[in-house]
Coordinates of C-alpha atoms and ligand atoms in Angstrom, one line a residue:
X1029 CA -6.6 20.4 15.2
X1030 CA -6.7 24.1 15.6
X1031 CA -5.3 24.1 18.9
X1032 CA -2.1 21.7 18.0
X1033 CA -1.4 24.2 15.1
X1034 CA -1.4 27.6 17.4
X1035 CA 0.6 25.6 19.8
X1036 CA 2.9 24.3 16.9
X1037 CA 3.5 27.5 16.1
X1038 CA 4.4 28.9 20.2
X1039 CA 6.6 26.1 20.1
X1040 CA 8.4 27.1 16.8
X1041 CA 8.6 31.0 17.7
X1042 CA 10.4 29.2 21.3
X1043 CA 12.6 27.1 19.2
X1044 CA 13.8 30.2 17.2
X1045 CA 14.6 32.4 20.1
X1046 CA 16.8 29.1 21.5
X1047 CA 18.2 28.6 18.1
X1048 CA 19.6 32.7 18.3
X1049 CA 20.5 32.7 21.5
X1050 CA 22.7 29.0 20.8
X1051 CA 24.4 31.3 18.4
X1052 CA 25.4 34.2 20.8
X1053 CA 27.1 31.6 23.1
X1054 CA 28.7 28.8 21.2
X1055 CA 29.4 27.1 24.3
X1056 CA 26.1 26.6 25.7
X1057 CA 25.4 24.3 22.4
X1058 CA 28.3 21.5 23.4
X1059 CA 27.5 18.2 21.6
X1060 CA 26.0 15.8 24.1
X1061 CA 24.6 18.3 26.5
X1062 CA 21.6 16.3 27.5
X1063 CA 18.4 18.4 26.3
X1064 CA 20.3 19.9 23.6
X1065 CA 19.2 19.3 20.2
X1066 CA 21.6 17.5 18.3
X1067 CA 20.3 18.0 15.0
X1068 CA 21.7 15.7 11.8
X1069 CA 20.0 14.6 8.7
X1070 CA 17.3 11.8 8.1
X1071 CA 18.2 8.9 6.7
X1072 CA 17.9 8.8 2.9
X1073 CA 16.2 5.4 3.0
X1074 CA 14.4 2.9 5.5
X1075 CA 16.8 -0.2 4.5
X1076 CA 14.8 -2.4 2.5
X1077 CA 17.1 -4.2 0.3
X1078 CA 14.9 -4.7 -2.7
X1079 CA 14.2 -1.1 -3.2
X1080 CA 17.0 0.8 -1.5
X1081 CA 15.6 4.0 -2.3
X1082 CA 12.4 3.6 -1.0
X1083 CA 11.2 5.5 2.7
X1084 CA 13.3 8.1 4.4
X1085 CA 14.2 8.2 8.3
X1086 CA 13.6 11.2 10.8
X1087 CA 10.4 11.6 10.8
X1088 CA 7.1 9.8 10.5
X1089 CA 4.5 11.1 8.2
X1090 CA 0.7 11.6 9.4
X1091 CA -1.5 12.3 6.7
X1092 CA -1.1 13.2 3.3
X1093 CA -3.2 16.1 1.6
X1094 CA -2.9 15.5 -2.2
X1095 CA -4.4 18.3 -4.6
X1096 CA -4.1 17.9 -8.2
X1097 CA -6.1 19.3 -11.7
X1098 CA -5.2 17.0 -14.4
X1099 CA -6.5 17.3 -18.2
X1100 CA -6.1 13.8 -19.7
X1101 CA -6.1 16.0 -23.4
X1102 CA -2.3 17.3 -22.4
X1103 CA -1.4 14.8 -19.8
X1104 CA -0.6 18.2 -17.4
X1105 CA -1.1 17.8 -13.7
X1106 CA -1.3 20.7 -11.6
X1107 CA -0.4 19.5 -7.7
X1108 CA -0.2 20.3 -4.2
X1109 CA 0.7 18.0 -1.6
X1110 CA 1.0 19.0 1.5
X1111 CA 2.5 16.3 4.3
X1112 CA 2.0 16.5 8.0
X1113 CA 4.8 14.6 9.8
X1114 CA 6.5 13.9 13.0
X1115 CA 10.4 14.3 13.4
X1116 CA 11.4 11.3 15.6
X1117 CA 15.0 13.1 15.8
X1118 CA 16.6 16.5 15.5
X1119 CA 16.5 17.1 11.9
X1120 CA 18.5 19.7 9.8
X1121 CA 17.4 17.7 6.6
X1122 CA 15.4 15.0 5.6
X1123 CA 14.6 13.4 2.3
X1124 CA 11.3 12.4 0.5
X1125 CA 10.5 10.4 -2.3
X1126 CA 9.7 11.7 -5.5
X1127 CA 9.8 11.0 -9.3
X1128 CA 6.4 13.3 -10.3
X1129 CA 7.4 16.3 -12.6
X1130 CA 9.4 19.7 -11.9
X1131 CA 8.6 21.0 -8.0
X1132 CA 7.8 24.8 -8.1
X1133 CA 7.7 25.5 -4.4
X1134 CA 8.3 23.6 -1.4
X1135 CA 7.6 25.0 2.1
X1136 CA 8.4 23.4 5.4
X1137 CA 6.2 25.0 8.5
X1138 CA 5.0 27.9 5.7
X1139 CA 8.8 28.6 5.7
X1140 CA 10.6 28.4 2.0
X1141 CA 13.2 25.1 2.0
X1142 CA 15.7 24.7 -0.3
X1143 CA 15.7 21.4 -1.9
X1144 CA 17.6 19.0 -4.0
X1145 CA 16.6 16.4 -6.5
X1146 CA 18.9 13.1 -7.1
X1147 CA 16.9 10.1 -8.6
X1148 CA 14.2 9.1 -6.3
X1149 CA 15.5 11.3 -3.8
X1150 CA 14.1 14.7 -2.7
X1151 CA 16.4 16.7 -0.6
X1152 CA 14.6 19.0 1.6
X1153 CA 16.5 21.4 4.1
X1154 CA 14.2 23.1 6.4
X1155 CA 15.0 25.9 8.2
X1156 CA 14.7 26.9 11.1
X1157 CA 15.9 23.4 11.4
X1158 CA 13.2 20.5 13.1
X1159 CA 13.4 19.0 16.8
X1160 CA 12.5 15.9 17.9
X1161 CA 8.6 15.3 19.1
X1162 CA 7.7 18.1 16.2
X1163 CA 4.8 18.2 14.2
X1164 CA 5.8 19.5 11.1
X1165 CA 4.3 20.6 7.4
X1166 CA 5.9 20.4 4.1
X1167 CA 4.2 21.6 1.1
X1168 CA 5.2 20.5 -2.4
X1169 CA 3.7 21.9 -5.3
X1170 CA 4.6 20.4 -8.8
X1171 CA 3.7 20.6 -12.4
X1172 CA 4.0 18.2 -15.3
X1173 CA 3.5 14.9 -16.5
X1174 CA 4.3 12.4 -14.0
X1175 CA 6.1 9.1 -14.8
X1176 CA 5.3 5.6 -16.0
X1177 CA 7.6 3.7 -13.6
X1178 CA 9.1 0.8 -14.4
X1179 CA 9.9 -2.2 -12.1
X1180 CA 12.5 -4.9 -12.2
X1181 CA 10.3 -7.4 -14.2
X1182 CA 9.5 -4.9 -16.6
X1183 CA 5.5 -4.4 -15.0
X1184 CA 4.4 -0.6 -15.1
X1185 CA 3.1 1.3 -12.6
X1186 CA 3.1 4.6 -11.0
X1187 CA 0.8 7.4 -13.6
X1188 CA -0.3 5.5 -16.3
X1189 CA -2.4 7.5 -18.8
X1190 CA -5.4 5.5 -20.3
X1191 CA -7.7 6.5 -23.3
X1192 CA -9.8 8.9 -21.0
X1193 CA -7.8 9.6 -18.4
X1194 CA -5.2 7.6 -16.4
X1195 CA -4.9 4.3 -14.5
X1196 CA -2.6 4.5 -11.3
X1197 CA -1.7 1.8 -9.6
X1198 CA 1.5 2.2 -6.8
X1199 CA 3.1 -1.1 -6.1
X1200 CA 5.9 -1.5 -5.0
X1201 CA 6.9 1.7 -6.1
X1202 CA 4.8 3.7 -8.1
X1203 CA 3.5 6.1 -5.3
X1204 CA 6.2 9.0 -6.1
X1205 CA 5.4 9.1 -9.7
X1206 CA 2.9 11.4 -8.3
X1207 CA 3.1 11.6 -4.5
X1208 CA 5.9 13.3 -2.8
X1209 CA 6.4 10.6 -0.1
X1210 CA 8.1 8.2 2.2
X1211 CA 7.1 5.3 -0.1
X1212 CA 7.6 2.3 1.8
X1213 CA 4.7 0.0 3.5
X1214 CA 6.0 0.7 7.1
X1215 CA 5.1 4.2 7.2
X1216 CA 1.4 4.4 6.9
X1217 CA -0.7 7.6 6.8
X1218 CA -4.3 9.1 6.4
X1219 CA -4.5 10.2 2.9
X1220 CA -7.6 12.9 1.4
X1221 CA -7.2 13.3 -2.3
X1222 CA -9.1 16.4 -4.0
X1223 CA -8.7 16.0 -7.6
X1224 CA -10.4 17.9 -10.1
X1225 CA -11.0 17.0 -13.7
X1226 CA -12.7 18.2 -17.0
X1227 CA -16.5 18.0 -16.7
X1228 CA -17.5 14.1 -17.7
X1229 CA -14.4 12.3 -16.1
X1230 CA -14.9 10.4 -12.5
X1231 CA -11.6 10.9 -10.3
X1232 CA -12.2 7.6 -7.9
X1233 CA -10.1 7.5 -4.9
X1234 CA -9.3 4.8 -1.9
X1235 CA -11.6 5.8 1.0
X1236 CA -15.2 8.0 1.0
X1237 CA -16.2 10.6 -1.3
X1238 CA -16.5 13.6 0.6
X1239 CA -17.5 15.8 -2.0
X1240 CA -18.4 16.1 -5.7
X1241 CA -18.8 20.0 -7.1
X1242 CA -18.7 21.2 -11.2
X1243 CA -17.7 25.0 -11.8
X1244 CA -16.5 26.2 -15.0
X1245 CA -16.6 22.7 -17.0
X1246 CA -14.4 21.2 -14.4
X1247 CA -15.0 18.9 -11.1
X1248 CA -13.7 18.3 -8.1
X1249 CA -13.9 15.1 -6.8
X1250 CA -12.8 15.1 -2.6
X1251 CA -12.0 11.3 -1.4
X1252 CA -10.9 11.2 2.3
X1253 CA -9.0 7.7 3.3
X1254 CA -9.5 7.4 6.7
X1255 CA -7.8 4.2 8.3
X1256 CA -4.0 4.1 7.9
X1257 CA -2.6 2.7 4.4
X1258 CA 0.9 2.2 2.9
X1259 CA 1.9 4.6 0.5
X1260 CA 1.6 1.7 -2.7
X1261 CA -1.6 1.3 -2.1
X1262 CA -3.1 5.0 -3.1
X1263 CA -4.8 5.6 -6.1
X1264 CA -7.0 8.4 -7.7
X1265 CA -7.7 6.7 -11.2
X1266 CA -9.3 9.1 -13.5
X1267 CA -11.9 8.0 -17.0
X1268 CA -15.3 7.8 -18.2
X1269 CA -16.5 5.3 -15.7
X1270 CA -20.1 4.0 -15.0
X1271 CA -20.5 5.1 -11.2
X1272 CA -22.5 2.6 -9.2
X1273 CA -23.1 3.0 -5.4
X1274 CA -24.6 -0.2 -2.8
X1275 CA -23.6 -1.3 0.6
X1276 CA -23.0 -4.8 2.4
X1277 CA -25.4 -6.4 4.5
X1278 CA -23.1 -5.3 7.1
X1279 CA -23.6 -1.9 6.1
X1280 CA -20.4 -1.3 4.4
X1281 CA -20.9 1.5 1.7
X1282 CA -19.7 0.1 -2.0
X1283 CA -18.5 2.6 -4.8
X1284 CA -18.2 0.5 -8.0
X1285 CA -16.6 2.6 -11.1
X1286 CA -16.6 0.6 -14.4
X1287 CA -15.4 1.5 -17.9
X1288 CA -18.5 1.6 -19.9
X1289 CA -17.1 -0.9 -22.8
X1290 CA -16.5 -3.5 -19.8
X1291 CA -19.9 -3.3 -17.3
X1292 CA -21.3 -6.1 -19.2
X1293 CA -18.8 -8.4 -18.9
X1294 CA -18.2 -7.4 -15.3
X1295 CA -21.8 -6.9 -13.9
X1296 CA -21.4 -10.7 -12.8
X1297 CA -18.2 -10.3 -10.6
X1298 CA -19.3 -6.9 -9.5
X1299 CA -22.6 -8.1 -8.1
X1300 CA -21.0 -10.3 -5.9
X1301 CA -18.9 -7.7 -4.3
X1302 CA -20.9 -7.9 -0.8
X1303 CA -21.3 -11.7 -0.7
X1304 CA -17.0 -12.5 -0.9
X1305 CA -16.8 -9.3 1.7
X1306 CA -19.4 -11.1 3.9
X1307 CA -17.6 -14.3 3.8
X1308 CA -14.1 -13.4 4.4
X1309 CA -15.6 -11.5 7.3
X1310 CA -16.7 -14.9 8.5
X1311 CA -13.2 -16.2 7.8
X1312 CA -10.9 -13.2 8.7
X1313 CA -12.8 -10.7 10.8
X1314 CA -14.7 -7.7 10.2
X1315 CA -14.0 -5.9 6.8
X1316 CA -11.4 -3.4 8.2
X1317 CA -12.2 -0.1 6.5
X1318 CA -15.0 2.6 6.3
X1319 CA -15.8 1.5 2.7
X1320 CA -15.3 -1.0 -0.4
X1321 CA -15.3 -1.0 -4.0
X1322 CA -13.6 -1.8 -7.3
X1323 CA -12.4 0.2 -10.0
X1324 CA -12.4 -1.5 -13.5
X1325 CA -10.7 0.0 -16.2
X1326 CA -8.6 -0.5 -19.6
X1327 CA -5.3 0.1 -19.1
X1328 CA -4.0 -2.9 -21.0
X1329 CA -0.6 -2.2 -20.8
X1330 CA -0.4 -2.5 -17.3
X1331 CA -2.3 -6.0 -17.5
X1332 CA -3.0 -6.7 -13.6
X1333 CA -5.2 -6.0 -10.8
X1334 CA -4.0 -4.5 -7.5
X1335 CA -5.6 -4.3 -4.4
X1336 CA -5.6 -0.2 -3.7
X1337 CA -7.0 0.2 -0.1
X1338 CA -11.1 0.2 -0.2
X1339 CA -11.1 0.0 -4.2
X1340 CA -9.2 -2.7 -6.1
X1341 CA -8.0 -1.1 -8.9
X1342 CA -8.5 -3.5 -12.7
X1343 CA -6.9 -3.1 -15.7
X1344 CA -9.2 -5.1 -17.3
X1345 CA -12.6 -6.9 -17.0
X1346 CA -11.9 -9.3 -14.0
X1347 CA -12.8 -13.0 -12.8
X1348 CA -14.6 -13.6 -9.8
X1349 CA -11.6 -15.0 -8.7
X1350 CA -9.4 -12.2 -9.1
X1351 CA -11.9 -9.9 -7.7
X1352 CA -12.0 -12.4 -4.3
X1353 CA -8.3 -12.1 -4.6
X1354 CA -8.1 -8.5 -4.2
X1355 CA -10.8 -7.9 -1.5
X1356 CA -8.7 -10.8 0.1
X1357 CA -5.8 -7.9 -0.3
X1358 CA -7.9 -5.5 2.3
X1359 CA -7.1 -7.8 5.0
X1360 CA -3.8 -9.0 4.2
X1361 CA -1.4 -6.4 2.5
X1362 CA -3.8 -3.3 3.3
X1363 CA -4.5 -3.3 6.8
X1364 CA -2.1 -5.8 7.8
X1365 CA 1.2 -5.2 5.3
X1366 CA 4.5 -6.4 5.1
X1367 CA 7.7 -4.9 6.9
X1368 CA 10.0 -5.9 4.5
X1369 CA 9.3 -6.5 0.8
X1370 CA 10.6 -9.9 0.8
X1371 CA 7.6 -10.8 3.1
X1372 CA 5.4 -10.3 0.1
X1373 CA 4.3 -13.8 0.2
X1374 CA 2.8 -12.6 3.1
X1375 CA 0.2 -10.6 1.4
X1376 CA 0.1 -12.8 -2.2
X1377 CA 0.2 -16.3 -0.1
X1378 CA -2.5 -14.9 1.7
X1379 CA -4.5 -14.0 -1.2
X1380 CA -4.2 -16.5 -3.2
X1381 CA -5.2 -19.1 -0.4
X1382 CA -8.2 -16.7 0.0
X1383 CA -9.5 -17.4 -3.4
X1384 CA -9.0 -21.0 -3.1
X1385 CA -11.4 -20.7 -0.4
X1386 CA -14.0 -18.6 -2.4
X1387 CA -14.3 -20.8 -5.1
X1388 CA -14.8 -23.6 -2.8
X1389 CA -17.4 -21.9 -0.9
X1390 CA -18.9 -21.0 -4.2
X1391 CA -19.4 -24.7 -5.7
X1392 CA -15.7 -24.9 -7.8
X1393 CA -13.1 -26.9 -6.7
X1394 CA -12.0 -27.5 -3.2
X1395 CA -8.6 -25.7 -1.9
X1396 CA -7.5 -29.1 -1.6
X1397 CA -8.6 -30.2 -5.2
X1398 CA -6.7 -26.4 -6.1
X1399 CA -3.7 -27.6 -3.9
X1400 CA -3.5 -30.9 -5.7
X1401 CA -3.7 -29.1 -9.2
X1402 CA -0.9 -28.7 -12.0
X1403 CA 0.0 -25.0 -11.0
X1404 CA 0.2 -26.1 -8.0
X1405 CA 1.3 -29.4 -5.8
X1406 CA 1.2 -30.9 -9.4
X1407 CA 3.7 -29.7 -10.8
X1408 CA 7.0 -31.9 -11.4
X1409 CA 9.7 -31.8 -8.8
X1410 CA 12.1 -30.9 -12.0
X1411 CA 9.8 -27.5 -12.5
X1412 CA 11.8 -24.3 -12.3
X1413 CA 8.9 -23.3 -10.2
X1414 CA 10.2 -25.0 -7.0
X1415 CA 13.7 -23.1 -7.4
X1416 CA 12.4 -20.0 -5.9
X1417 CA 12.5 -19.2 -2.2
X1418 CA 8.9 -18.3 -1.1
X1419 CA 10.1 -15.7 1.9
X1420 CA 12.9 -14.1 -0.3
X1421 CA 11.4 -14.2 -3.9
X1422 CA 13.6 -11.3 -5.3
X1423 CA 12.3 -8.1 -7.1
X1424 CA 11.9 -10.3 -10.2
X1425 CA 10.3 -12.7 -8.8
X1426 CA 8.5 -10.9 -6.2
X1427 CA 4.8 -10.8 -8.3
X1428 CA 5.8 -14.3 -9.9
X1429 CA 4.3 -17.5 -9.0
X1430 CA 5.9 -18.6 -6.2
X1431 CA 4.8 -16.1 -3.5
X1432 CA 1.0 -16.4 -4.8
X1433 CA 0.7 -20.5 -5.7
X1434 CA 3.4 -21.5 -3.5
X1435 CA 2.1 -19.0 -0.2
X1436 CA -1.2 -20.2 -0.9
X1437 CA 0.4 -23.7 -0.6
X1438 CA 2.6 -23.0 2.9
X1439 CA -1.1 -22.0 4.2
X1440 CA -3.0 -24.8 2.9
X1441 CA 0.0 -27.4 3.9
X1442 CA 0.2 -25.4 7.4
X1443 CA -3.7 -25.9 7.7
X1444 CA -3.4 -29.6 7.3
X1445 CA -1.1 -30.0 10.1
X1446 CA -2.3 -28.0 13.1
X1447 CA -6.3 -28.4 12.0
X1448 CA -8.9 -26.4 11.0
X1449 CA -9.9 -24.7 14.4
X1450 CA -6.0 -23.7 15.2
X1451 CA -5.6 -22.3 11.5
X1452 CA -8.6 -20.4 11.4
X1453 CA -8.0 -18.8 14.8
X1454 CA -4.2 -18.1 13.4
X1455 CA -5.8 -16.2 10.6
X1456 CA -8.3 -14.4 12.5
X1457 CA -5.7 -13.1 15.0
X1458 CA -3.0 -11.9 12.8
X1459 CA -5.7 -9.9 10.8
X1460 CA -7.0 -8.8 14.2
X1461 CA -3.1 -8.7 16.2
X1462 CA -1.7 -6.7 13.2
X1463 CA -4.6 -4.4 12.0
X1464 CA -3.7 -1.3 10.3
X1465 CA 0.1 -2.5 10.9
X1466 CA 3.1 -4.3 9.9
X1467 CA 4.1 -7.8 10.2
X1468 CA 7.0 -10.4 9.0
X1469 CA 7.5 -13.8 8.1
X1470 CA 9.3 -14.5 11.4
X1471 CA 6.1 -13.1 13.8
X1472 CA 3.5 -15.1 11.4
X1473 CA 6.3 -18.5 12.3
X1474 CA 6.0 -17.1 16.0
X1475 CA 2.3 -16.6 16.0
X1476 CA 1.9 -20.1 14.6
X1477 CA 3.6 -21.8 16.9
X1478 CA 2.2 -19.9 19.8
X1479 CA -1.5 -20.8 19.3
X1480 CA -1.3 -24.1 17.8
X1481 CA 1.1 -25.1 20.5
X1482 CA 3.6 -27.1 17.8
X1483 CA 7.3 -26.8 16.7
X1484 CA 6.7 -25.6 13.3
X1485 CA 10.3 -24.6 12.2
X1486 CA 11.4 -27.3 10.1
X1487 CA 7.7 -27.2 8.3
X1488 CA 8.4 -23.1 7.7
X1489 CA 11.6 -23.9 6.9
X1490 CA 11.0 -26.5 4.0
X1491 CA 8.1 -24.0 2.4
X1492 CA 9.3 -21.4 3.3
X1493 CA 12.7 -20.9 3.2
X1494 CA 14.3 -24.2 1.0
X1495 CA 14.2 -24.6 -2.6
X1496 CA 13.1 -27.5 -3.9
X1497 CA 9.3 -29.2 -3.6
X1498 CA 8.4 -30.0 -0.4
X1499 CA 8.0 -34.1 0.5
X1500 CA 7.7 -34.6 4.3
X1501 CA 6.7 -31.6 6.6
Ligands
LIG1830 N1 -0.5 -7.1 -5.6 C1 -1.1 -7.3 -7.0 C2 -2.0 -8.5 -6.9 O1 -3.1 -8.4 -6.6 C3 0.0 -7.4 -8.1 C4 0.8 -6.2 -8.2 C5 1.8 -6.4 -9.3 N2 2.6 -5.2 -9.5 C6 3.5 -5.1 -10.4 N3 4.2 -4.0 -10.4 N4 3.7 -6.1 -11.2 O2 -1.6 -9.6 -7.1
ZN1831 ZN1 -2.3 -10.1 -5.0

């Protein structure tokens, strides 16, 4: 660590006497003189069509370093983020995403940068300018409220203040409300949160608590994230929580945090925590993070669960069902997530066939009994529900039914026609292929076909990509 940063900063002192002595003699810095940088701005977005603005180009961010003090009283957050990135070209500006409140410093490499703000957008021009293979630093520091976002379908996300403190939840694009970022699931990063509180509030982040310290009425609570993790999925949710700590018989550590006026009603779905981790390890592969845990809270304007890496984040008491669902998610959407946002079913498919499974295993009804039901395979071939496309669901759509029930479907369907031991071994291997990744539609097809040795296009193509309910496949 220490060494990279002196050398960093041998390389940068090197870059600046190049950059002076390019300016003496013009000549020497001829466009397409190979070794030359040929420095030009990062793209403003990575090109996912359902939210253009989201992710930047030119670099590729390491490891976020978010700071904030927030008093729930005044809604006021005090932050510093600090971002360590690579530049995978010659940059003379890049852009990050942000919608959190008014930025009152922002320093690339400990140098000043002058920056812009359009929408989503954050400008940043760093001088001297950023070469290609550089590590670099840019430190935001911001104060304000930050945003309740929005989305297409009318859901909320993003900073979501609850009775005692706030509820944050970041999907699909809720990170920026408070994270200066490049907010898109393909660029993963470490995160560590320190976030420090009035005395009597629990700030619960994704990953391990580092440290816990009270000075002056206030405390800071230090959460390190330690395996890579899409933007979306960080959360430091902030109330009066009842703090509960146990591990797996694997030896997983569990942090549970529950809102006092729910632990009753949740003690039931919380206790069995380690027993659905334990048996999607049987099913999926080992847990793939350092820890687990939930976080159940009131926000009941928000009115779902997401699956924040490590610790599912509830806006109200859950189901068992919903809690299988979103340690389902640490497999498939947190370790291995979608490239593109129309995969989604990917992750929600996934899920949902997952707590199909759980309630089978646990004495309900059988996936195929689930399969068969009303909300699902049931439902009449006139239903509305068959006239979405699974793989391309739309940003209205995208957290509707037809990704979840009908995913879950496309697995259950896919598992009756290779067999049990093919299926299984499919789902281990893409959890195990694609770990702390990314992954489409068209590799899951690919990966299909490769190890249970069938031509499964038409069958992919019918659930997958064709309106209408399925009848032969
Ligand atoms: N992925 C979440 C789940 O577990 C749902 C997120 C919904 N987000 C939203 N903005 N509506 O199913
Ligand atoms: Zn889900």
């Amino acid at each position: 660590m220490r060494l990279r940063s002196i050398r960093g900063t041998a390389l940068t002192a090197a870059l600046c006497v190049l950059a002076s002595a390019q300016l003496a003699h013009p000549a020497l810095a001829a466009p397409g003189n190979p070794g030359e940088p040929r420095y030009s701005a990062g793209a403003a977005s990575i090109g996912d069509p359902y939210f253009p603005a989201q992710g930047n180009g030119g670099f590729d961010v390491k490891h976020y370093d978010v700071s904030f003090a927030y008093d729930p009283a005044t809604k006021l957050m005090d932050a510093t983020t600090t971002i360590t990135a690579t530049a995978t070209q010659d940059l003379d500006r890049f852009n990050l995403d942000f919608r959190g409140p008014e930025i009152t410093g922002l320093n690339v490499d400990k140098h000043k940068a002058s920056f812009q703000r359009d929408g989503q957008e954050l400008v940043v021009t760093p001088r001297p300018k950023l070469k290609s293979g550089k590590s670099f630093t840019v430190v935001v520091k911001y104060a304000g409220t930050p945003p309740v976002i929005t989305d297409p379908d009318d859901s909320i996300e993003g900073w979501v203040p609850t009775d005692d403190g706030a509820f944050v939840p970041g999907e699909p694009q809720g990170a920026p409300a408070w994270i200066p970022s490049s907010d898109h699931p393909t660029d993963k990063a470490t995160f560590t949160f320190h976030a420090t509180v009035p005395e009597g509030i629990t700030a619960v982040g994704n990953g391990q608590l580092l440290s816990q310290t009270t000075k002056n009425g206030q405390t800071t609570f230090v959460w390190d994230s330690t395996e890579p993790m899409a933007t979306y999925l960080a959360t430091v949710t902030l109330g009066k929580f009842q703090v509960a700590k146990s591990t797996t018989p694997g030896g997983i550590p569990i942090y549970t945090a529950v809102d006092p006026a729910l632990a009753s009603q949740s003690a039931a779905t919380v206790a069995k925590i380690p027993d659905i981790i334990e048996y999607f390890n049987s099913l999926f592969g080992p847990y793939p993070f350092a820890s687990a845990g939930a976080i159940i809270d009131r926000a009941p304007n928000v009115g779902y669960a997401l699956e924040s890496q490590t610790k599912p984040i509830f806006s109200s008491a859950p189901s068992l069902s919903t809690m299988a669902h979103e340690i389902a998610h640490q497999w498939f959407g947190d370790s291995v997530s979608v490239k593109r946002w129309s995969d989604i079913w990917l992750n929600e498919g996934f899920a949902t066939y997952a707590q199909w499974l759980w309630t089978e295993h646990n004495g309900g009804a059988t996936a195929q009994q689930t399969f068969d039901s009303t909300s699902n395979y049931g439902r009449a071939a006139t239903s509305a529900f068959w006239q979405t496309v699974t793989a391309d669901p739309g940003t209205m759509d995208m957290f509707g039914n037809v990704p979840y029930n009908r995913g879950a479907m496309t697995l259950h369907a896919l598992r009756g026609k290779i067999g049990d031991t093919a299926f299984f071994k499919l789902i281990k291997d893409w959890a195990s292929t694609h770990k702390y990744g990314n992954a489409s539609t068209a590799d899951f097809i690919s990966e299909a076909e490769r190890i249970s040795g069938k031509d499964l296009k038409s069958f992919f193509d019918v659930w997958l990509y064709q309106k209408g309910k399925p009848t032969t496949w």
